[in-house]
C-alpha cells in the first residue's frame, strides 16, 4: 500500500512543494467503516493506501512504484499492472535462469518492502518457458518461503503454459462460457432475438475474445481454433434459437452481423495497432510496429513486442497479417485527429461490408 510519508520523501524536491502538499492532504485523515446489512461497524482511521475509485489514486500509485525497474539489472524485463508485477529473465539454460531470477527477485522484494509493501508469496507463481514437452520443475526461495515452478500460470486473466501454447487458456474460457450459455438458454425465452444477440456480444464474446490480440493469431493451433469457432457459433445459435443447427455458419454470421473468430482476431489486432500508432505509446510497442507490422518486406519475425524469430518457444508469424489488413483501409489511418470511436467505425467498414465479411 502507498505510504504517505514515504511518498513525500521520494518526491521531495522533484515536484513543486504546493503539489506535494496537495497530495499529502488528499491522502491524510481518511476513515472507513464496514457495513453488513443494516449494521455498521465503528469508524476506523487509515494512514496508507489510495482511495479506490478516484482518478488520482492510480496515478499516485504508478508514481510510487515507478522507480522499481531501475533497481533491477537492465537485462531483466519488469512488467506491472496496478499491484501485480512480473519479472522476466532469459538465458541459455534453465539453471542459469534460476540463479539469475533468484537474485533479481531478492532485489525486487527488497525494493517493494522499502516502500512499505507486503509481498504475498502464496500468490507468487514461477514458470519456465521452453520448447520442451515436459515443464522444468524446480524451486526458488523468497525470504523463508519456497516457490515451486508450475506448468502454467495466470496473468491478468490469461493462462500461459510453459510452451506458450493456448490450449489451456481456450479450454478454461470455453468452460466458463458453457456455464453462461446455460443461463442464456433460460433467459432466451423472455427476450427477443435482437436482445439475445446483444447479450451474447456483451456477456459471452467479451469473455471469449478477452486479450485475443495476444493468442488469436494466424499461428494458433488449428485444433484450438476449432474449439473457439465451436463455442462462438454455439452461442449465436442459442441467440437465434437454432438448437438443431439448421442454419449454416456463413448464414448465421451474416444474419447476426457478428464476425467469425478469425476475422475477429484480425479486427482486434488492427484496432490495437492503430490506437498505439496514433498515440505513440507505449514507446517500445509503437517502435516494434514501425519496424515490423507495417513493413511490406517482412515475412517472419516480431509480432508487436514479442520476437518469435529469436525465441526458443512459440511459432513464427509467417506473414505480415496486421500490415496487410491495415493496408485495405482507404482513409489515411495515419491522421492524428481520429478518436477511438472513429478508428473502430473505420475498421468495421473494412472488415464488414453490407453484412458480408470482406
Coordinates of C-alpha atoms in Angstrom, one line a residue:
X1 CA 0.0 0.0 0.0
X2 CA 1.1 3.6 -0.7
X3 CA 2.5 5.2 2.4
X4 CA 2.1 9.0 2.6
X5 CA 5.4 9.7 4.4
X6 CA 7.4 7.5 2.0
X7 CA 5.8 9.2 -1.0
X8 CA 6.7 12.6 0.4
X9 CA 10.4 11.5 0.8
X10 CA 10.6 10.0 -2.6
X11 CA 9.3 13.1 -4.4
X12 CA 10.6 15.9 -2.2
X13 CA 12.4 18.3 -4.5
X14 CA 11.2 16.5 -7.6
X15 CA 7.7 18.0 -7.8
X16 CA 6.5 21.5 -6.7
X17 CA 6.0 21.8 -2.9
X18 CA 2.5 23.1 -3.4
X19 CA 1.5 20.0 -5.4
X20 CA 3.2 17.7 -2.9
X21 CA 1.3 19.4 -0.1
X22 CA -2.0 18.9 -2.0
X23 CA -1.2 15.2 -2.5
X24 CA -0.4 14.9 1.2
X25 CA -3.8 16.5 2.1
X26 CA -5.5 14.1 -0.3
X27 CA -4.0 11.0 1.4
X28 CA -4.3 12.0 5.1
X29 CA -7.1 11.9 7.6
X30 CA -9.1 9.2 5.8
X31 CA -11.6 7.0 7.6
X32 CA -13.7 3.9 6.8
X33 CA -16.3 1.6 8.3
X34 CA -17.8 -1.8 7.5
X35 CA -21.4 -2.2 6.5
X36 CA -23.2 -5.6 6.7
X37 CA -27.0 -5.3 6.1
X38 CA -28.3 -2.6 8.4
X39 CA -25.4 -2.8 10.8
X40 CA -22.4 -0.5 10.7
X41 CA -19.0 -1.0 12.5
X42 CA -17.3 1.7 14.3
X43 CA -15.2 4.2 12.3
X44 CA -11.5 3.4 11.8
X45 CA -8.7 5.6 10.6
X46 CA -6.4 4.5 7.8
X47 CA -3.0 6.1 7.2
X48 CA -1.9 4.3 4.0
X49 CA -3.2 3.4 0.5
X50 CA -5.0 5.3 -2.2
X51 CA -8.8 6.0 -2.3
X52 CA -10.3 3.3 -4.6
X53 CA -12.3 4.7 -7.5
X54 CA -10.6 8.0 -7.5
X55 CA -8.9 9.4 -10.6
X56 CA -5.8 10.5 -8.8
X57 CA -5.3 7.2 -6.9
X58 CA -3.9 5.1 -9.8
X59 CA -1.6 7.9 -10.9
X60 CA -0.1 8.3 -7.5
X61 CA 0.4 4.5 -7.2
X62 CA 2.1 4.4 -10.6
X63 CA 4.5 7.2 -9.5
X64 CA 5.1 5.4 -6.2
X65 CA 6.3 2.2 -7.7
X66 CA 7.8 3.7 -10.9
X67 CA 11.4 3.6 -9.7
X68 CA 11.4 -0.2 -9.2
X69 CA 12.6 -1.1 -12.7
X70 CA 15.8 1.0 -12.1
X71 CA 16.7 -1.3 -9.2
X72 CA 16.8 -4.3 -11.5
X73 CA 19.5 -5.3 -14.0
X74 CA 19.0 -3.9 -17.5
X75 CA 18.7 -7.4 -18.9
X76 CA 15.6 -8.1 -16.8
X77 CA 12.2 -7.2 -18.1
X78 CA 9.8 -5.8 -15.5
X79 CA 6.1 -5.7 -16.2
X80 CA 3.5 -4.3 -13.9
X81 CA -0.3 -3.6 -13.8
X82 CA -1.6 -2.0 -10.7
X83 CA -0.2 -4.1 -7.8
X84 CA 0.6 -7.1 -10.0
X85 CA 4.2 -7.3 -11.0
X86 CA 6.2 -9.8 -13.2
X87 CA 9.9 -10.3 -13.5
X88 CA 11.1 -11.9 -16.8
X89 CA 14.6 -13.4 -17.2
X90 CA 16.1 -15.3 -20.1
X91 CA 19.3 -17.4 -20.5
X92 CA 20.7 -20.3 -22.4
X93 CA 19.8 -22.9 -19.7
X94 CA 17.1 -23.3 -17.1
X95 CA 19.7 -23.5 -14.3
X96 CA 21.2 -20.1 -15.3
X97 CA 17.8 -18.6 -15.4
X98 CA 17.0 -19.9 -12.0
X99 CA 20.2 -18.4 -10.4
X100 CA 19.6 -15.1 -12.2
X101 CA 15.9 -15.0 -11.3
X102 CA 16.7 -15.7 -7.6
X103 CA 19.0 -12.7 -7.4
X104 CA 16.5 -10.5 -9.2
X105 CA 13.6 -11.5 -7.0
X106 CA 15.6 -10.7 -3.9
X107 CA 16.3 -7.2 -5.2
X108 CA 12.7 -6.8 -6.3
X109 CA 11.2 -7.9 -3.0
X110 CA 13.6 -5.7 -1.1
X111 CA 12.6 -2.7 -3.2
X112 CA 8.9 -3.4 -2.5
X113 CA 9.5 -3.7 1.2
X114 CA 11.3 -0.4 1.3
X115 CA 8.1 1.1 0.0
X116 CA 6.2 -0.5 2.9
X117 CA 4.5 -3.0 0.6
X118 CA 3.9 -6.7 1.5
X119 CA 4.7 -9.4 -1.0
X120 CA 2.1 -12.2 -1.0
X121 CA 4.2 -15.3 -1.6
X122 CA 1.1 -17.5 -1.7
X123 CA 0.1 -15.8 -4.9
X124 CA 3.6 -15.8 -6.4
X125 CA 4.0 -18.1 -9.4
X126 CA 7.0 -19.4 -11.3
X127 CA 7.0 -20.8 -14.8
X128 CA 10.0 -21.7 -17.1
X129 CA 9.0 -21.2 -20.7
X130 CA 10.7 -23.5 -23.2
X131 CA 10.0 -25.8 -26.1
X132 CA 10.4 -28.9 -24.0
X133 CA 7.3 -31.1 -23.8
X134 CA 7.6 -31.5 -20.0
X135 CA 7.9 -28.4 -17.8
X136 CA 11.1 -27.7 -15.9
X137 CA 10.3 -28.2 -12.2
X138 CA 12.5 -26.5 -9.6
X139 CA 12.2 -24.3 -6.5
X140 CA 13.4 -20.9 -5.6
X141 CA 13.4 -19.1 -2.2
X142 CA 11.9 -15.7 -1.4
X143 CA 12.9 -15.0 2.1
X144 CA 11.8 -18.0 4.1
X145 CA 9.2 -19.1 1.5
X146 CA 9.8 -21.7 -1.2
X147 CA 8.2 -21.2 -4.6
X148 CA 7.8 -24.3 -6.8
X149 CA 7.6 -23.8 -10.6
X150 CA 4.4 -24.8 -12.4
X151 CA 3.4 -25.8 -15.9
X152 CA 1.2 -22.8 -16.3
X153 CA 0.3 -19.5 -14.7
X154 CA -2.5 -16.9 -14.9
X155 CA -1.5 -13.4 -15.8
X156 CA -4.2 -10.7 -15.9
X157 CA -6.9 -13.3 -16.8
X158 CA -4.8 -15.0 -19.5
X159 CA -3.5 -18.6 -18.9
X160 CA 0.1 -19.0 -20.1
X161 CA 1.6 -22.5 -20.3
X162 CA 5.3 -23.4 -20.3
X163 CA 5.3 -23.8 -24.1
X164 CA 3.3 -20.6 -24.8
X165 CA 0.5 -22.6 -26.4
X166 CA -3.1 -21.5 -25.8
X167 CA -4.8 -24.9 -25.3
X168 CA -5.3 -24.4 -21.6
X169 CA -6.4 -20.8 -21.9
X170 CA -9.0 -21.6 -24.5
X171 CA -10.3 -24.6 -22.6
X172 CA -10.7 -22.5 -19.4
X173 CA -12.6 -19.8 -21.3
X174 CA -14.8 -22.3 -23.0
X175 CA -15.7 -24.0 -19.7
X176 CA -16.7 -20.6 -18.3
X177 CA -18.8 -19.8 -21.4
X178 CA -20.7 -23.1 -21.2
X179 CA -21.9 -22.1 -17.8
X180 CA -23.0 -18.7 -19.2
X181 CA -24.9 -20.4 -22.0
X182 CA -27.0 -22.5 -19.5
X183 CA -28.3 -19.2 -18.1
X184 CA -28.7 -17.7 -21.5
X185 CA -31.0 -20.6 -22.7
X186 CA -33.3 -19.9 -19.8
X187 CA -33.3 -16.2 -20.4
X188 CA -33.8 -16.6 -24.1
X189 CA -37.5 -17.4 -23.6
X190 CA -38.1 -14.0 -22.2
X191 CA -36.2 -11.7 -24.6
X192 CA -36.2 -11.0 -28.3
X193 CA -33.6 -12.3 -30.8
X194 CA -32.0 -8.9 -31.1
X195 CA -31.7 -8.6 -27.3
X196 CA -30.2 -12.1 -27.2
X197 CA -27.6 -11.3 -29.8
X198 CA -26.6 -8.1 -27.9
X199 CA -26.5 -10.2 -24.7
X200 CA -24.2 -12.8 -26.3
X201 CA -21.9 -10.0 -27.6
X202 CA -21.7 -8.3 -24.1
X203 CA -21.5 -11.3 -21.9
X204 CA -20.1 -14.2 -24.0
X205 CA -17.9 -12.6 -26.6
X206 CA -16.3 -10.3 -24.0
X207 CA -15.1 -13.4 -22.2
X208 CA -14.2 -15.4 -25.3
X209 CA -12.2 -12.7 -27.0
X210 CA -10.6 -11.2 -24.0
X211 CA -6.9 -10.4 -24.8
X212 CA -7.4 -12.1 -28.2
X213 CA -4.8 -9.8 -29.8
X214 CA -2.3 -12.0 -27.9
X215 CA -3.5 -15.5 -28.7
X216 CA -5.9 -15.4 -31.6
X217 CA -3.3 -15.0 -34.3
X218 CA -2.7 -16.9 -37.6
X219 CA -0.2 -19.3 -35.8
X220 CA -2.9 -20.5 -33.4
X221 CA -3.1 -24.3 -33.5
X222 CA -6.0 -25.4 -35.8
X223 CA -7.5 -27.7 -33.2
X224 CA -7.6 -24.9 -30.7
X225 CA -9.1 -22.6 -33.2
X226 CA -11.9 -25.1 -33.9
X227 CA -12.8 -25.0 -30.2
X228 CA -13.1 -21.2 -30.4
X229 CA -15.2 -21.5 -33.5
X230 CA -17.4 -24.1 -31.9
X231 CA -18.3 -22.1 -28.8
X232 CA -18.6 -18.9 -30.9
X233 CA -21.3 -20.3 -33.2
X234 CA -22.9 -22.3 -30.4
X235 CA -23.5 -19.0 -28.6
X236 CA -25.1 -17.4 -31.7
X237 CA -27.3 -20.5 -32.2
X238 CA -28.7 -20.1 -28.7
X239 CA -29.4 -16.4 -29.5
X240 CA -31.4 -17.3 -32.7
X241 CA -33.0 -20.5 -31.3
X242 CA -31.2 -22.7 -33.8
X243 CA -30.5 -25.6 -31.5
X244 CA -30.8 -28.2 -34.3
X245 CA -28.1 -26.4 -36.4
X246 CA -30.2 -25.9 -39.4
X247 CA -28.5 -22.6 -40.3
X248 CA -25.1 -22.7 -41.8
X249 CA -22.2 -20.8 -40.2
X250 CA -21.9 -18.4 -43.1
X251 CA -25.6 -17.5 -42.9
X252 CA -25.5 -17.3 -39.1
X253 CA -22.6 -14.8 -39.4
X254 CA -24.4 -12.7 -41.9
X255 CA -27.8 -12.7 -40.1
X256 CA -26.4 -11.8 -36.7
X257 CA -23.9 -9.3 -38.1
X258 CA -21.1 -10.9 -35.9
X259 CA -17.6 -11.6 -37.3
X260 CA -16.3 -15.1 -37.2
X261 CA -13.3 -15.8 -34.8
X262 CA -10.5 -15.4 -37.4
X263 CA -11.9 -12.1 -38.6
X264 CA -12.5 -11.0 -35.0
X265 CA -8.8 -11.6 -34.2
X266 CA -7.6 -9.6 -37.2
X267 CA -10.1 -6.8 -36.3
X268 CA -8.9 -6.6 -32.7
X269 CA -5.2 -6.6 -33.7
X270 CA -5.7 -3.9 -36.2
X271 CA -7.7 -1.8 -33.8
X272 CA -4.9 -2.1 -31.2
X273 CA -2.3 -1.3 -33.8
X274 CA -4.0 1.8 -34.9
X275 CA -4.6 3.1 -31.4
X276 CA -1.0 2.5 -30.4
X277 CA 0.3 4.1 -33.6
X278 CA -1.8 7.2 -33.3
X279 CA -1.0 7.7 -29.6
X280 CA 2.7 6.8 -29.9
X281 CA 2.5 5.0 -26.6
X282 CA 3.9 2.8 -25.2
X283 CA 7.1 3.7 -27.0
X284 CA 8.5 0.1 -27.3
X285 CA 5.3 -1.2 -28.7
X286 CA 5.0 1.6 -31.2
X287 CA 8.6 1.2 -32.4
X288 CA 8.1 -2.5 -32.8
X289 CA 5.1 -1.9 -35.0
X290 CA 7.0 0.6 -37.1
X291 CA 9.8 -1.9 -37.6
X292 CA 7.6 -4.9 -38.3
X293 CA 3.8 -4.6 -38.6
X294 CA 3.9 -2.1 -41.4
X295 CA 6.9 -3.3 -43.3
X296 CA 5.8 -4.8 -46.6
X297 CA 9.1 -6.9 -46.9
X298 CA 8.7 -8.6 -43.6
X299 CA 7.9 -12.3 -43.9
X300 CA 8.6 -13.6 -40.4
X301 CA 9.7 -12.1 -37.1
X302 CA 8.2 -9.9 -34.5
X303 CA 4.6 -9.7 -33.6
X304 CA 4.2 -6.5 -31.7
X305 CA 6.8 -6.5 -29.0
X306 CA 7.4 -10.3 -29.0
X307 CA 10.2 -11.6 -31.1
X308 CA 9.3 -15.1 -32.4
X309 CA 12.3 -15.2 -34.8
X310 CA 14.9 -15.4 -32.0
X311 CA 12.8 -17.2 -29.4
X312 CA 13.0 -20.8 -28.5
X313 CA 9.3 -21.0 -27.9
X314 CA 6.1 -20.4 -29.8
X315 CA 5.7 -20.4 -33.6
X316 CA 6.8 -17.8 -36.1
X317 CA 4.3 -15.5 -37.8
X318 CA 4.6 -16.3 -41.4
X319 CA 3.1 -13.3 -43.0
X320 CA 2.6 -9.6 -42.3
X321 CA -1.1 -10.1 -41.5
X322 CA -1.6 -6.9 -39.5
X323 CA 0.0 -4.7 -42.1
X324 CA -2.0 -6.5 -44.8
X325 CA -5.3 -5.8 -43.1
X326 CA -4.5 -2.1 -42.4
X327 CA -3.4 -1.7 -46.0
X328 CA -7.0 -2.3 -47.0
X329 CA -8.2 0.8 -45.3
X330 CA -9.0 3.5 -47.8
X331 CA -9.0 6.5 -45.5
X332 CA -5.4 7.5 -44.4
X333 CA -5.1 5.8 -41.0
X334 CA -2.0 7.9 -40.0
X335 CA -4.1 11.1 -39.4
X336 CA -3.6 12.3 -35.9
X337 CA -7.2 13.6 -35.2
X338 CA -9.0 10.3 -35.1
X339 CA -10.8 9.3 -31.9
X340 CA -11.1 5.7 -30.7
X341 CA -14.7 5.5 -31.9
X342 CA -13.7 6.8 -35.3
X343 CA -11.0 4.2 -35.5
X344 CA -13.4 1.4 -34.5
X345 CA -16.0 2.6 -37.1
X346 CA -13.4 2.8 -39.8
X347 CA -12.2 -0.8 -39.1
X348 CA -15.7 -2.1 -39.1
X349 CA -16.2 -0.8 -42.6
X350 CA -13.0 -2.6 -43.6
X351 CA -14.0 -6.0 -42.1
X352 CA -17.7 -5.8 -42.8
X353 CA -19.4 -4.5 -45.9
X354 CA -23.2 -4.7 -46.3
X355 CA -23.5 -7.6 -43.9
X356 CA -20.8 -9.7 -45.7
X357 CA -17.3 -10.2 -44.5
X358 CA -14.6 -8.8 -46.7

